[in-house]
């Protein structure tokens, strides 16, 4: 079965540079989520999109922005990179909220993009 | 607000013996609860989920978890550990308060070690 695709898988940037991470959800999934996992840490929720609109917002820095496109893929844009941004960035997708308005659908995670800032 | 507490940062068991990974949650709403597993340098794989249906939930690879509202617990168990079970396990909650596409809140993780 098709899974969530993330690109690139590895990325090395220098401080103050910008980076763009891409996420392609499972076919028919209309909701995407972004998470950041620092070394030895648990994943932290950054932001989510449902039907191309921002849905929920977590601990996303102001230097980061994201959007979801008409084909449901999403991009996470990171500017003025800092050493502390080095982490594994996961994208997840789900079928969205359904008719109940509750996000009871499970989130399926991609393999992650490992960002190293030097 | 929602939170998850995984009571053990490391659990070590012998191969073939039972596994118990403990998790307590806090949520202002009726939560959805999940267990995810992460093998070294790998992504996150869903083991099982609870979403207000049966309180005993069966997942993949022989794992199961029981939702106990009175104890606010969602412990993960497996009758017989296998070497391939060695990994990091995350207890996760979504309190479904936002009306949709809520981000998940992860516990700090439990590192499961399997002794031969």
GROMACS .gro file of C-alpha atoms in nm:
model
  234
    1UNK     CA    1   0.000   0.000   0.000
    2UNK     CA    2   0.111   0.353  -0.072
    3UNK     CA    3   0.256   0.543   0.219
    4UNK     CA    4   0.337   0.901   0.304
    5UNK     CA    5   0.630   1.027   0.101
    6UNK     CA    6   0.870   1.288   0.229
    7UNK     CA    7   1.151   1.457   0.043
    8UNK     CA    8   1.432   1.502   0.080
    9UNK     CA    9   1.518   1.228   0.327
   10UNK     CA   10   1.831   1.406   0.441
   11UNK     CA   11   1.918   1.774   0.425
   12UNK     CA   12   2.223   1.966   0.543
   13UNK     CA   13   2.205   2.343   0.571
   14UNK     CA   14   2.409   2.617   0.729
   15UNK     CA   15   2.289   2.863   0.989
   16UNK     CA   16   2.069   3.140   0.855
   17UNK     CA   17   1.990   2.947   0.538
   18UNK     CA   18   1.641   2.840   0.432
   19UNK     CA   19   1.502   2.491   0.378
   20UNK     CA   20   1.189   2.349   0.221
   21UNK     CA   21   1.056   2.008   0.316
   22UNK     CA   22   0.791   1.834   0.109
   23UNK     CA   23   0.523   1.586   0.204
   24UNK     CA   24   0.300   1.377  -0.022
   25UNK     CA   25   0.010   1.222   0.171
   26UNK     CA   26  -0.140   0.881   0.117
   27UNK     CA   27  -0.377   0.893  -0.184
   28UNK     CA   28  -0.727   1.016  -0.084
   29UNK     CA   29  -0.600   1.157   0.244
   30UNK     CA   30  -0.693   1.525   0.274
   31UNK     CA   31  -0.523   1.618   0.601
   32UNK     CA   32  -0.154   1.659   0.669
   33UNK     CA   33   0.036   1.721   0.991
   34UNK     CA   34   0.395   1.826   1.060
   35UNK     CA   35   0.599   1.716   1.363
   36UNK     CA   36   0.951   1.789   1.482
   37UNK     CA   37   1.153   1.529   1.674
   38UNK     CA   38   1.477   1.650   1.829
   39UNK     CA   39   1.754   1.404   1.921
   40UNK     CA   40   1.630   1.171   2.193
   41UNK     CA   41   1.302   1.362   2.218
   42UNK     CA   42   0.938   1.283   2.154
   43UNK     CA   43   0.776   1.428   1.842
   44UNK     CA   44   0.628   1.775   1.885
   45UNK     CA   45   0.330   1.884   1.678
   46UNK     CA   46   0.392   2.187   1.459
   47UNK     CA   47   0.091   2.247   1.236
   48UNK     CA   48  -0.186   2.074   1.041
   49UNK     CA   49  -0.393   2.139   0.730
   50UNK     CA   50  -0.733   2.010   0.627
   51UNK     CA   51  -0.858   2.071   0.275
   52UNK     CA   52  -0.580   2.324   0.216
   53UNK     CA   53  -0.672   2.534   0.519
   54UNK     CA   54  -0.468   2.554   0.837
   55UNK     CA   55  -0.650   2.351   1.098
   56UNK     CA   56  -0.447   2.326   1.417
   57UNK     CA   57  -0.130   2.495   1.530
   58UNK     CA   58   0.125   2.370   1.776
   59UNK     CA   59   0.473   2.485   1.868
   60UNK     CA   60   0.575   2.608   1.525
   61UNK     CA   61   0.831   2.891   1.532
   62UNK     CA   62   0.747   3.215   1.351
   63UNK     CA   63   1.044   3.146   1.122
   64UNK     CA   64   0.859   2.845   0.985
   65UNK     CA   65   0.560   2.846   0.754
   66UNK     CA   66   0.367   2.575   0.578
   67UNK     CA   67   0.091   2.529   0.326
   68UNK     CA   68  -0.111   2.258   0.161
   69UNK     CA   69  -0.161   2.265  -0.213
   70UNK     CA   70  -0.452   2.171  -0.439
   71UNK     CA   71  -0.312   1.820  -0.486
   72UNK     CA   72  -0.298   1.789  -0.103
   73UNK     CA   73   0.078   1.777  -0.083
   74UNK     CA   74   0.231   2.006   0.176
   75UNK     CA   75   0.552   2.203   0.215
   76UNK     CA   76   0.722   2.321   0.532
   77UNK     CA   77   0.936   2.629   0.476
   78UNK     CA   78   1.202   2.707   0.731
   79UNK     CA   79   1.398   3.032   0.727
   80UNK     CA   80   1.689   3.176   0.927
   81UNK     CA   81   1.785   2.825   1.031
   82UNK     CA   82   1.939   2.779   1.374
   83UNK     CA   83   2.149   2.495   1.514
   84UNK     CA   84   1.854   2.397   1.732
   85UNK     CA   85   1.643   2.328   1.425
   86UNK     CA   86   1.845   2.013   1.362
   87UNK     CA   87   1.589   1.738   1.400
   88UNK     CA   88   1.384   1.473   1.229
   89UNK     CA   89   1.076   1.626   1.067
   90UNK     CA   90   0.780   1.398   1.019
   91UNK     CA   91   0.479   1.448   0.805
   92UNK     CA   92   0.163   1.249   0.871
   93UNK     CA   93  -0.162   1.221   0.680
   94UNK     CA   94  -0.514   1.114   0.761
   95UNK     CA   95  -0.861   1.103   0.611
   96UNK     CA   96  -0.953   1.417   0.798
   97UNK     CA   97  -1.245   1.479   1.025
   98UNK     CA   98  -1.535   1.296   0.869
   99UNK     CA   99  -1.891   1.400   0.933
  100UNK     CA  100  -1.862   1.399   1.311
  101UNK     CA  101  -1.611   1.679   1.320
  102UNK     CA  102  -1.385   1.462   1.531
  103UNK     CA  103  -1.038   1.372   1.412
  104UNK     CA  104  -1.075   1.009   1.507
  105UNK     CA  105  -0.889   0.885   1.205
  106UNK     CA  106  -0.540   0.766   1.279
  107UNK     CA  107  -0.243   0.953   1.143
  108UNK     CA  108   0.001   0.768   0.919
  109UNK     CA  109   0.356   0.891   0.939
  110UNK     CA  110   0.613   0.928   0.668
  111UNK     CA  111   0.977   0.819   0.708
  112UNK     CA  112   1.085   1.170   0.803
  113UNK     CA  113   1.337   1.424   0.678
  114UNK     CA  114   1.654   1.451   0.882
  115UNK     CA  115   1.766   1.814   0.884
  116UNK     CA  116   2.113   1.898   1.003
  117UNK     CA  117   2.204   2.262   1.052
  118UNK     CA  118   2.576   2.337   1.075
  119UNK     CA  119  -0.539   2.061   2.758
  120UNK     CA  120  -0.406   1.711   2.717
  121UNK     CA  121  -0.099   1.527   2.835
  122UNK     CA  122   0.050   1.182   2.847
  123UNK     CA  123   0.280   1.031   3.108
  124UNK     CA  124   0.474   0.718   3.030
  125UNK     CA  125   0.574   0.582   3.365
  126UNK     CA  126   0.893   0.406   3.258
  127UNK     CA  127   1.164   0.551   3.038
  128UNK     CA  128   1.323   0.205   2.996
  129UNK     CA  129   1.178  -0.146   3.027
  130UNK     CA  130   1.389  -0.459   2.998
  131UNK     CA  131   1.236  -0.807   2.960
  132UNK     CA  132   1.361  -1.146   2.853
  133UNK     CA  133   1.257  -1.289   2.520
  134UNK     CA  134   0.939  -1.494   2.557
  135UNK     CA  135   0.821  -1.314   2.872
  136UNK     CA  136   0.530  -1.067   2.895
  137UNK     CA  137   0.567  -0.699   2.816
  138UNK     CA  138   0.392  -0.417   3.005
  139UNK     CA  139   0.442  -0.053   2.905
  140UNK     CA  140   0.251   0.188   3.126
  141UNK     CA  141   0.076   0.505   3.017
  142UNK     CA  142  -0.149   0.754   3.197
  143UNK     CA  143  -0.328   1.035   3.019
  144UNK     CA  144  -0.502   1.358   3.098
  145UNK     CA  145  -0.763   1.511   2.872
  146UNK     CA  146  -1.044   1.763   2.903
  147UNK     CA  147  -1.248   1.586   2.639
  148UNK     CA  148  -1.317   1.231   2.531
  149UNK     CA  149  -0.975   1.137   2.402
  150UNK     CA  150  -0.850   0.918   2.125
  151UNK     CA  151  -0.548   0.720   2.242
  152UNK     CA  152  -0.278   0.553   2.037
  153UNK     CA  153   0.042   0.358   2.073
  154UNK     CA  154   0.313   0.414   1.813
  155UNK     CA  155   0.642   0.228   1.778
  156UNK     CA  156   0.967   0.369   1.643
  157UNK     CA  157   1.258   0.145   1.553
  158UNK     CA  158   1.605   0.304   1.541
  159UNK     CA  159   1.637   0.558   1.262
  160UNK     CA  160   1.291   0.469   1.138
  161UNK     CA  161   0.955   0.639   1.118
  162UNK     CA  162   0.656   0.600   1.347
  163UNK     CA  163   0.429   0.299   1.303
  164UNK     CA  164   0.081   0.281   1.451
  165UNK     CA  165   0.038  -0.022   1.679
  166UNK     CA  166  -0.320   0.033   1.789
  167UNK     CA  167  -0.580   0.297   1.868
  168UNK     CA  168  -0.872   0.357   2.104
  169UNK     CA  169  -1.153   0.585   1.989
  170UNK     CA  170  -1.442   0.523   2.235
  171UNK     CA  171  -1.542   0.182   2.105
  172UNK     CA  172  -1.427  -0.137   2.279
  173UNK     CA  173  -1.204  -0.068   2.578
  174UNK     CA  174  -0.974  -0.361   2.500
  175UNK     CA  175  -0.797  -0.285   2.177
  176UNK     CA  176  -0.595  -0.534   1.976
  177UNK     CA  177  -0.315  -0.414   1.753
  178UNK     CA  178  -0.047  -0.549   1.527
  179UNK     CA  179   0.230  -0.791   1.621
  180UNK     CA  180   0.037  -0.933   1.916
  181UNK     CA  181   0.012  -0.609   2.113
  182UNK     CA  182  -0.302  -0.498   2.292
  183UNK     CA  183  -0.402  -0.217   2.526
  184UNK     CA  184  -0.688  -0.158   2.767
  185UNK     CA  185  -0.852   0.179   2.816
  186UNK     CA  186  -0.946   0.233   3.181
  187UNK     CA  187  -1.126   0.562   3.227
  188UNK     CA  188  -1.142   0.534   3.606
  189UNK     CA  189  -0.764   0.502   3.620
  190UNK     CA  190  -0.696   0.729   3.318
  191UNK     CA  191  -0.465   0.459   3.191
  192UNK     CA  192  -0.392   0.298   2.856
  193UNK     CA  193  -0.123   0.038   2.924
  194UNK     CA  194   0.029  -0.163   2.639
  195UNK     CA  195   0.084  -0.536   2.679
  196UNK     CA  196   0.212  -0.834   2.486
  197UNK     CA  197   0.207  -1.193   2.618
  198UNK     CA  198   0.546  -1.296   2.482
  199UNK     CA  199   0.827  -1.061   2.381
  200UNK     CA  200   1.024  -1.113   2.062
  201UNK     CA  201   1.368  -0.975   1.984
  202UNK     CA  202   1.218  -0.769   1.701
  203UNK     CA  203   1.003  -0.582   1.956
  204UNK     CA  204   1.306  -0.387   2.077
  205UNK     CA  205   1.224  -0.024   1.995
  206UNK     CA  206   1.093   0.304   2.134
  207UNK     CA  207   0.722   0.308   2.216
  208UNK     CA  208   0.514   0.624   2.237
  209UNK     CA  209   0.177   0.661   2.404
  210UNK     CA  210  -0.015   0.933   2.224
  211UNK     CA  211  -0.336   1.127   2.291
  212UNK     CA  212  -0.565   1.343   2.084
  213UNK     CA  213  -0.840   1.513   2.280
  214UNK     CA  214  -1.048   1.596   1.971
  215UNK     CA  215  -1.116   1.942   2.111
  216UNK     CA  216  -1.043   2.144   1.802
  217UNK     CA  217  -1.313   2.004   1.581
  218UNK     CA  218  -1.070   1.851   1.341
  219UNK     CA  219  -0.715   1.770   1.237
  220UNK     CA  220  -0.587   1.802   1.594
  221UNK     CA  221  -0.220   1.751   1.650
  222UNK     CA  222  -0.116   1.453   1.858
  223UNK     CA  223   0.048   1.485   2.198
  224UNK     CA  224   0.321   1.229   2.253
  225UNK     CA  225   0.454   1.087   2.575
  226UNK     CA  226   0.829   1.093   2.636
  227UNK     CA  227   0.862   0.736   2.514
  228UNK     CA  228   0.957   0.403   2.667
  229UNK     CA  229   1.265   0.225   2.540
  230UNK     CA  230   1.193  -0.148   2.531
  231UNK     CA  231   1.496  -0.374   2.563
  232UNK     CA  232   1.466  -0.746   2.494
  233UNK     CA  233   1.723  -0.969   2.661
  234UNK     CA  234   1.804  -1.297   2.480
   0.00000   0.00000   0.00000
